[in-house]
Coordinates of C-alpha atoms in Angstrom, one line a residue:
M1 CA 0.0 0.0 0.0
S2 CA 1.1 3.6 -0.5
Q3 CA 0.0 7.0 0.5
P4 CA 0.5 10.5 -1.0
S5 CA 3.5 12.6 -0.1
T6 CA 3.0 14.7 3.1
A7 CA 6.4 16.4 3.0
P8 CA 6.7 19.8 4.7
A9 CA 5.9 23.0 2.8
G10 CA 8.6 24.3 0.6
R11 CA 11.0 21.9 -1.3
T12 CA 9.3 18.5 -1.9
P13 CA 10.9 15.1 -2.4
E14 CA 8.7 14.5 -5.5
S15 CA 11.8 14.2 -7.7
R16 CA 12.4 10.9 -5.8
W17 CA 8.9 9.7 -4.9
R18 CA 5.3 10.5 -5.4
T19 CA 3.9 7.8 -3.1
R20 CA 5.4 6.4 0.0
P21 CA 4.9 3.1 1.9
D22 CA 1.7 3.1 4.0
R23 CA 2.2 4.7 7.4
S24 CA 5.9 5.2 6.7
T25 CA 7.9 8.2 8.0
W26 CA 9.2 9.2 4.5
G27 CA 9.2 13.0 4.4
D28 CA 8.1 13.4 8.0
F29 CA 11.5 14.6 9.1
G30 CA 12.1 16.6 5.9
P31 CA 12.4 15.8 2.2
D32 CA 16.1 15.1 2.4
D33 CA 16.2 13.3 5.8
V34 CA 18.9 10.8 6.4
L35 CA 18.4 10.1 10.1
G36 CA 14.9 8.7 10.4
R37 CA 13.7 8.1 14.0
M38 CA 17.2 9.1 15.3
N39 CA 15.8 12.6 14.9
L40 CA 13.9 11.9 18.1
V41 CA 17.2 11.5 20.0
G42 CA 18.4 14.9 21.1
P43 CA 19.1 16.8 24.4
E44 CA 16.0 15.6 26.1
Q45 CA 16.8 11.9 25.5
V46 CA 20.3 12.5 26.6
R47 CA 19.1 14.0 29.9
K48 CA 16.7 11.1 30.3
G49 CA 19.5 8.7 29.8
L50 CA 21.7 10.5 32.3
A51 CA 18.9 10.3 34.9
E52 CA 19.2 6.5 34.7
V53 CA 22.8 6.6 35.9
H54 CA 22.8 5.7 39.6
D55 CA 25.8 3.4 40.2
G56 CA 28.4 4.8 37.9
I57 CA 29.0 1.3 36.4
T58 CA 29.7 0.9 32.7
F59 CA 29.1 -2.3 30.6
C60 CA 30.8 -2.9 27.3
L61 CA 28.0 -4.3 24.9
S62 CA 30.3 -5.4 22.1
L63 CA 31.7 -8.8 21.3
A64 CA 35.3 -9.0 20.3
L65 CA 35.2 -8.2 16.6
D66 CA 36.6 -11.7 15.6
Q67 CA 33.4 -13.2 17.2
P68 CA 31.2 -15.1 16.5
G69 CA 33.9 -17.1 14.7
G70 CA 33.6 -18.9 11.4
T71 CA 30.9 -18.3 8.8
V72 CA 27.9 -20.2 10.3
L73 CA 25.9 -17.0 10.9
G74 CA 26.6 -15.6 7.4
P75 CA 28.6 -17.3 4.6
N76 CA 29.2 -13.9 3.0
R77 CA 30.8 -12.3 6.1
Y78 CA 34.3 -13.2 7.3
P79 CA 36.3 -12.5 10.5
P80 CA 38.7 -9.5 10.4
V81 CA 42.2 -9.9 8.9
V82 CA 44.9 -7.9 10.8
R83 CA 48.2 -7.4 9.0
P84 CA 51.2 -5.1 9.3
T85 CA 51.7 -2.2 6.9
L86 CA 55.0 -1.4 5.2
R87 CA 57.6 1.3 6.2
S88 CA 60.3 2.1 3.7
G89 CA 59.6 -1.2 2.0
V90 CA 59.9 -3.4 5.0
V91 CA 57.3 -5.0 7.3
N92 CA 56.2 -2.4 9.7
F93 CA 55.9 -4.6 12.8
N94 CA 58.6 -4.8 15.5
C95 CA 60.2 -2.5 12.9
D96 CA 63.4 -0.6 13.7
M97 CA 62.6 3.1 12.9
G98 CA 66.1 3.3 11.7
V99 CA 65.0 2.0 8.3
A100 CA 63.4 5.4 7.7
H101 CA 65.3 7.6 10.0
P102 CA 69.0 6.5 10.3
G103 CA 70.2 6.3 13.9
A104 CA 66.7 6.3 15.4
T105 CA 66.2 3.9 18.4
D106 CA 62.4 3.6 18.2
V107 CA 60.6 0.4 17.3
V108 CA 57.2 0.8 15.7
N109 CA 54.1 -1.3 14.8
D110 CA 51.5 -0.2 12.4
D111 CA 48.7 -2.4 11.0
L112 CA 45.7 -2.5 8.7
V113 CA 42.4 -4.4 8.9
V114 CA 40.3 -6.0 6.3
L115 CA 37.0 -5.8 8.0
H116 CA 33.5 -7.0 7.1
T117 CA 31.5 -4.3 8.7
Q118 CA 28.6 -6.5 9.8
Y119 CA 30.5 -9.6 10.9
S120 CA 30.2 -9.0 14.7
T121 CA 28.5 -6.4 16.9
Q122 CA 27.1 -3.9 14.5
W123 CA 24.6 -1.2 13.4
D124 CA 22.7 -1.6 10.2
A125 CA 22.5 1.6 8.1
F126 CA 19.3 2.3 6.1
G127 CA 21.3 1.4 3.0
H128 CA 21.5 -2.2 4.2
I129 CA 18.0 -3.0 3.1
G130 CA 16.0 -1.4 0.3
A131 CA 12.9 -2.6 -1.6
R132 CA 11.3 -2.8 -4.9
F133 CA 8.5 -0.2 -4.5
D134 CA 6.4 1.9 -6.8
A135 CA 7.6 5.3 -5.6
D136 CA 6.6 7.0 -8.8
G137 CA 3.0 5.8 -8.5
D138 CA 3.0 4.6 -12.1
G139 CA 2.5 0.9 -11.4
T140 CA 6.1 0.0 -12.0
P141 CA 8.3 -0.6 -8.9
E142 CA 11.7 1.0 -8.6
T143 CA 14.6 0.0 -6.3
V144 CA 14.5 2.5 -3.5
Y145 CA 15.7 3.0 0.1
Y146 CA 14.4 4.9 3.1
N147 CA 12.9 8.3 2.2
G148 CA 12.9 7.4 -1.4
W149 CA 16.6 7.6 -2.1
R150 CA 17.2 5.9 -5.4
A151 CA 19.4 3.0 -6.4
D152 CA 22.0 3.9 -9.1
T153 CA 21.3 7.6 -8.6
D154 CA 21.8 8.2 -4.8
V155 CA 23.0 4.7 -3.9
T156 CA 25.6 3.5 -6.3
G157 CA 27.6 0.2 -6.7
P158 CA 30.0 -1.3 -9.2
V159 CA 29.2 -1.3 -12.9
G160 CA 30.3 -3.2 -15.8
A161 CA 33.4 -5.4 -15.4
A162 CA 33.6 -4.3 -11.7
R163 CA 30.6 -6.5 -11.0
A164 CA 32.3 -9.6 -12.2
G165 CA 32.8 -11.1 -8.8
A166 CA 35.4 -11.7 -6.1
A167 CA 38.3 -10.8 -8.3
S168 CA 37.1 -7.2 -8.3
L169 CA 37.7 -6.9 -4.6
A170 CA 41.5 -7.1 -5.2
D171 CA 41.4 -4.0 -7.4
I172 CA 42.9 -1.2 -5.3
E173 CA 43.7 1.3 -8.0
G174 CA 43.4 4.8 -6.6
I175 CA 43.8 3.7 -3.0
A176 CA 46.2 6.4 -2.2
Q177 CA 43.9 9.1 -3.6
G178 CA 40.8 7.6 -1.8
T179 CA 39.1 6.6 -5.1
A180 CA 39.4 2.8 -4.8
S181 CA 35.9 2.3 -3.3
S182 CA 33.4 0.9 -5.7
S183 CA 30.2 1.3 -3.8
D184 CA 28.6 4.3 -2.1
A185 CA 25.4 4.2 0.0
G186 CA 25.4 8.0 0.0
P187 CA 22.4 9.4 1.9
V188 CA 21.6 6.0 3.5
D189 CA 25.2 5.2 4.6
I190 CA 26.2 4.7 8.2
S191 CA 28.2 8.0 8.5
H192 CA 25.1 10.0 9.0
L193 CA 24.2 8.1 12.2
A194 CA 27.8 8.5 13.4
G195 CA 27.7 12.3 12.7
H196 CA 24.5 12.7 14.7
G197 CA 25.9 10.6 17.6
V198 CA 24.1 7.8 19.4
Q199 CA 23.5 8.6 23.0
G200 CA 20.3 8.5 25.0
R201 CA 18.0 6.4 27.1
A202 CA 17.9 2.7 26.4
V203 CA 15.3 0.2 27.7
L204 CA 16.2 -3.4 28.0
V205 CA 13.6 -6.2 27.6
D206 CA 14.9 -9.5 29.0
L207 CA 13.4 -12.1 26.8
E208 CA 15.7 -14.8 28.0
A209 CA 14.4 -14.4 31.6
H210 CA 11.1 -15.6 30.3
Y211 CA 11.8 -17.9 27.4
G212 CA 15.3 -19.3 28.2
T213 CA 17.6 -20.0 25.2
T214 CA 15.3 -22.3 23.2
R215 CA 13.8 -20.9 20.0
A216 CA 10.8 -18.7 20.6
A217 CA 9.0 -16.4 18.1
I218 CA 8.1 -13.2 19.9
G219 CA 5.1 -11.5 18.5
Y220 CA 3.1 -8.6 20.0
E221 CA 1.3 -10.7 22.6
E222 CA 4.5 -12.3 23.8
L223 CA 6.3 -9.0 24.0
A224 CA 3.4 -7.2 25.6
A225 CA 3.3 -9.9 28.3
V226 CA 7.0 -9.5 29.1
L227 CA 6.7 -5.7 29.3
D228 CA 3.7 -6.1 31.7
I229 CA 5.3 -8.8 33.9
D230 CA 8.6 -6.9 34.2
R231 CA 6.9 -3.5 34.4
V232 CA 8.9 -2.2 31.5
T233 CA 7.8 1.1 29.8
V234 CA 9.0 2.0 26.3
E235 CA 8.5 5.6 25.2
A236 CA 9.1 7.6 22.0
G237 CA 12.8 8.3 21.5
D238 CA 14.0 5.3 23.5
I239 CA 16.4 2.8 22.1
L240 CA 15.1 -0.8 22.6
L241 CA 17.5 -3.5 23.7
L242 CA 16.4 -7.1 23.4
H243 CA 18.3 -9.7 25.5
T244 CA 17.9 -13.3 24.3
G245 CA 21.1 -15.0 25.5
F246 CA 22.2 -15.7 21.9
T247 CA 25.6 -14.1 22.0
R248 CA 26.3 -15.8 25.3
N249 CA 25.8 -19.1 23.5
L250 CA 28.2 -17.9 20.9
I251 CA 30.9 -17.1 23.4
D252 CA 30.4 -20.5 25.1
S253 CA 31.1 -22.2 21.6
N254 CA 34.7 -20.8 21.7
G255 CA 34.5 -19.4 18.2
R256 CA 33.0 -22.5 16.7
P257 CA 29.2 -22.0 16.5
R258 CA 27.2 -25.1 15.8
P259 CA 25.8 -25.3 12.2
D260 CA 22.3 -24.9 13.6
A261 CA 23.2 -22.0 16.0
T262 CA 20.9 -19.6 14.1
G263 CA 18.0 -21.6 15.5
D264 CA 18.7 -20.7 19.1
C265 CA 17.0 -18.3 21.4
A266 CA 14.1 -15.8 21.0
V267 CA 13.6 -13.7 17.8
L268 CA 11.0 -11.2 16.9
D269 CA 8.2 -12.5 14.7
G270 CA 8.5 -10.0 11.8
S271 CA 5.4 -11.5 10.2
D272 CA 3.1 -10.4 13.1
P273 CA 1.2 -7.3 12.0
R274 CA 0.4 -6.3 15.6
L275 CA 4.1 -6.4 16.5
R276 CA 4.9 -4.2 13.4
A277 CA 2.1 -1.8 14.5
W278 CA 3.6 -1.6 18.0
I279 CA 7.0 -0.8 16.7
R280 CA 5.5 1.8 14.4
D281 CA 3.4 3.4 17.2
S282 CA 5.9 3.1 20.0
G283 CA 8.2 5.8 18.6
V284 CA 11.3 3.7 19.4
A285 CA 14.3 5.4 17.9
A286 CA 16.4 2.2 17.3
I287 CA 16.3 -1.5 18.1
A288 CA 19.3 -3.6 19.0
A289 CA 19.4 -7.3 20.0
D290 CA 22.0 -9.8 21.0
N291 CA 20.9 -12.2 18.3
H292 CA 21.7 -12.8 14.7
A293 CA 19.1 -10.6 12.9
V294 CA 16.7 -9.2 15.5
E295 CA 14.0 -11.2 13.7
A296 CA 13.7 -14.7 12.3
F297 CA 15.8 -15.0 9.1
P298 CA 14.5 -16.0 6.7
D299 CA 11.0 -15.4 7.8
P300 CA 9.5 -18.9 8.0
K301 CA 6.1 -17.4 6.9
A302 CA 7.5 -15.6 3.9
E303 CA 5.7 -16.1 0.6
P304 CA 6.8 -15.3 -3.0
G305 CA 6.4 -11.5 -3.5
R306 CA 7.0 -10.8 0.2
P307 CA 10.2 -9.8 2.0
V308 CA 12.2 -12.5 3.8
L309 CA 13.2 -9.8 6.4
P310 CA 9.8 -8.1 7.0
L311 CA 11.0 -6.3 10.2
H312 CA 14.1 -5.0 8.4
R313 CA 11.9 -3.7 5.7
L314 CA 9.6 -2.0 8.3
C315 CA 12.5 -0.5 10.3
L316 CA 15.2 0.3 7.8
F317 CA 13.1 1.0 4.7
E318 CA 9.8 2.4 6.0
L319 CA 10.3 4.0 9.4
G320 CA 14.0 4.9 9.5
I321 CA 14.8 2.8 12.6
H322 CA 18.4 1.6 12.8
L323 CA 18.9 -2.0 13.8
G324 CA 21.8 -3.4 15.9
E325 CA 22.7 -7.0 15.9
L326 CA 25.0 -9.4 17.8
W327 CA 25.3 -7.1 20.8
W328 CA 26.6 -8.4 24.2
L329 CA 23.8 -7.8 26.6
S330 CA 24.0 -10.6 29.2
D331 CA 26.0 -8.8 31.8
L332 CA 23.8 -5.6 31.6
A333 CA 20.6 -7.7 31.7
R334 CA 21.9 -9.5 34.8
H335 CA 22.7 -6.2 36.6
L336 CA 19.4 -4.6 35.7
R337 CA 17.3 -7.6 36.8
R338 CA 19.2 -7.8 40.1
T339 CA 18.6 -4.1 40.7
G340 CA 15.0 -4.1 39.6
R341 CA 15.6 -1.7 36.7
S342 CA 15.3 -1.8 32.9
R343 CA 16.8 1.5 31.7
C344 CA 20.3 2.9 31.2
L345 CA 22.3 5.5 29.5
L346 CA 23.5 4.2 26.1
T347 CA 26.4 5.5 24.1
A348 CA 26.8 3.7 20.8
P349 CA 28.2 5.6 17.8
P350 CA 29.2 3.6 14.8
L351 CA 32.3 4.3 12.8
R352 CA 32.1 7.5 10.8
L353 CA 32.7 5.6 7.7
P354 CA 31.3 7.2 4.5
R355 CA 29.7 4.9 1.9
A356 CA 29.3 1.9 4.2
T357 CA 25.9 0.2 4.8
G358 CA 26.8 -0.9 8.3
S359 CA 29.5 -0.5 11.0
P360 CA 31.0 -2.3 13.9
V361 CA 30.1 -0.6 17.2
T362 CA 31.4 -0.8 20.8
P363 CA 28.3 0.3 22.7
I364 CA 28.7 1.4 26.3
A365 CA 25.8 1.2 28.8
T366 CA 26.1 3.3 32.0
V367 CA 23.9 2.5 35.0

């Protein structure tokens, strides 16, 4: 379904779209918006977060970036590769600075990282998931992203021979000039979230406390019941944290997740229309979970012509809600349950990495 543009007076986004997804936020924060619901996180939300700091204790909410280990969770994503750089033509690790500055007594190490941005603890940018949607209102769907930003116009990837496959990844022509990149998510890249900053009040929902670590599909009824039992209140502008125990299972596997590990623990049921309506109406600014994809992936109820990641479509494409995955939440959840609380100050900026559709993140919760 779609609805007419309701963009603010003045410049309109009609050069990009004439219809928008039903009940989406396209245009609500301005015709050229790149932040979505993160627009709701400003000074008031920071003050609300600070008001939740009682003990002065911090919790790191990130896995080590070489976790989960292997490729069980995603065959297209690999652990980081750390290697030394070169200095004056020699390996720049335990390197005598005298190779570049005769007589120097320094010893230096420099390194580089080949990093899959969404291998471990991460934020998804809006550019991570788009959709085929009839934004022109002419009956023919286009490939578009949040707020109608267009594929191949605003969001560009390799063309021609550069799309040939893995061999293209080895092409680093122009690396010294910063022109070696071959994809650019532009207005839906992760750097906009980084530039805005991610700091405010977070609310943790402890699903593991109620469902254990066996598989459970969490729809609206299940979520509402947990909120009621634990007396958890979620308000507009809050960042929602979902604790399932999934990443603790990963840590226990010592970097060798079972082949069926993706079937562990609770996941949101993205096919539940009442859950999607609650996310839409709650005003949450972002959602982060300690599991693989926040929702079941692929959606077991998906049919041809429908998304296999319906919650990703709702959040990243329609509403402008950033998603976090594979966060380490067990220590924080244990502390909050022991103290009878559910809220904290969350500081979680991604890397300010232009062009990228996701980023590693080292979130810090302060209680």
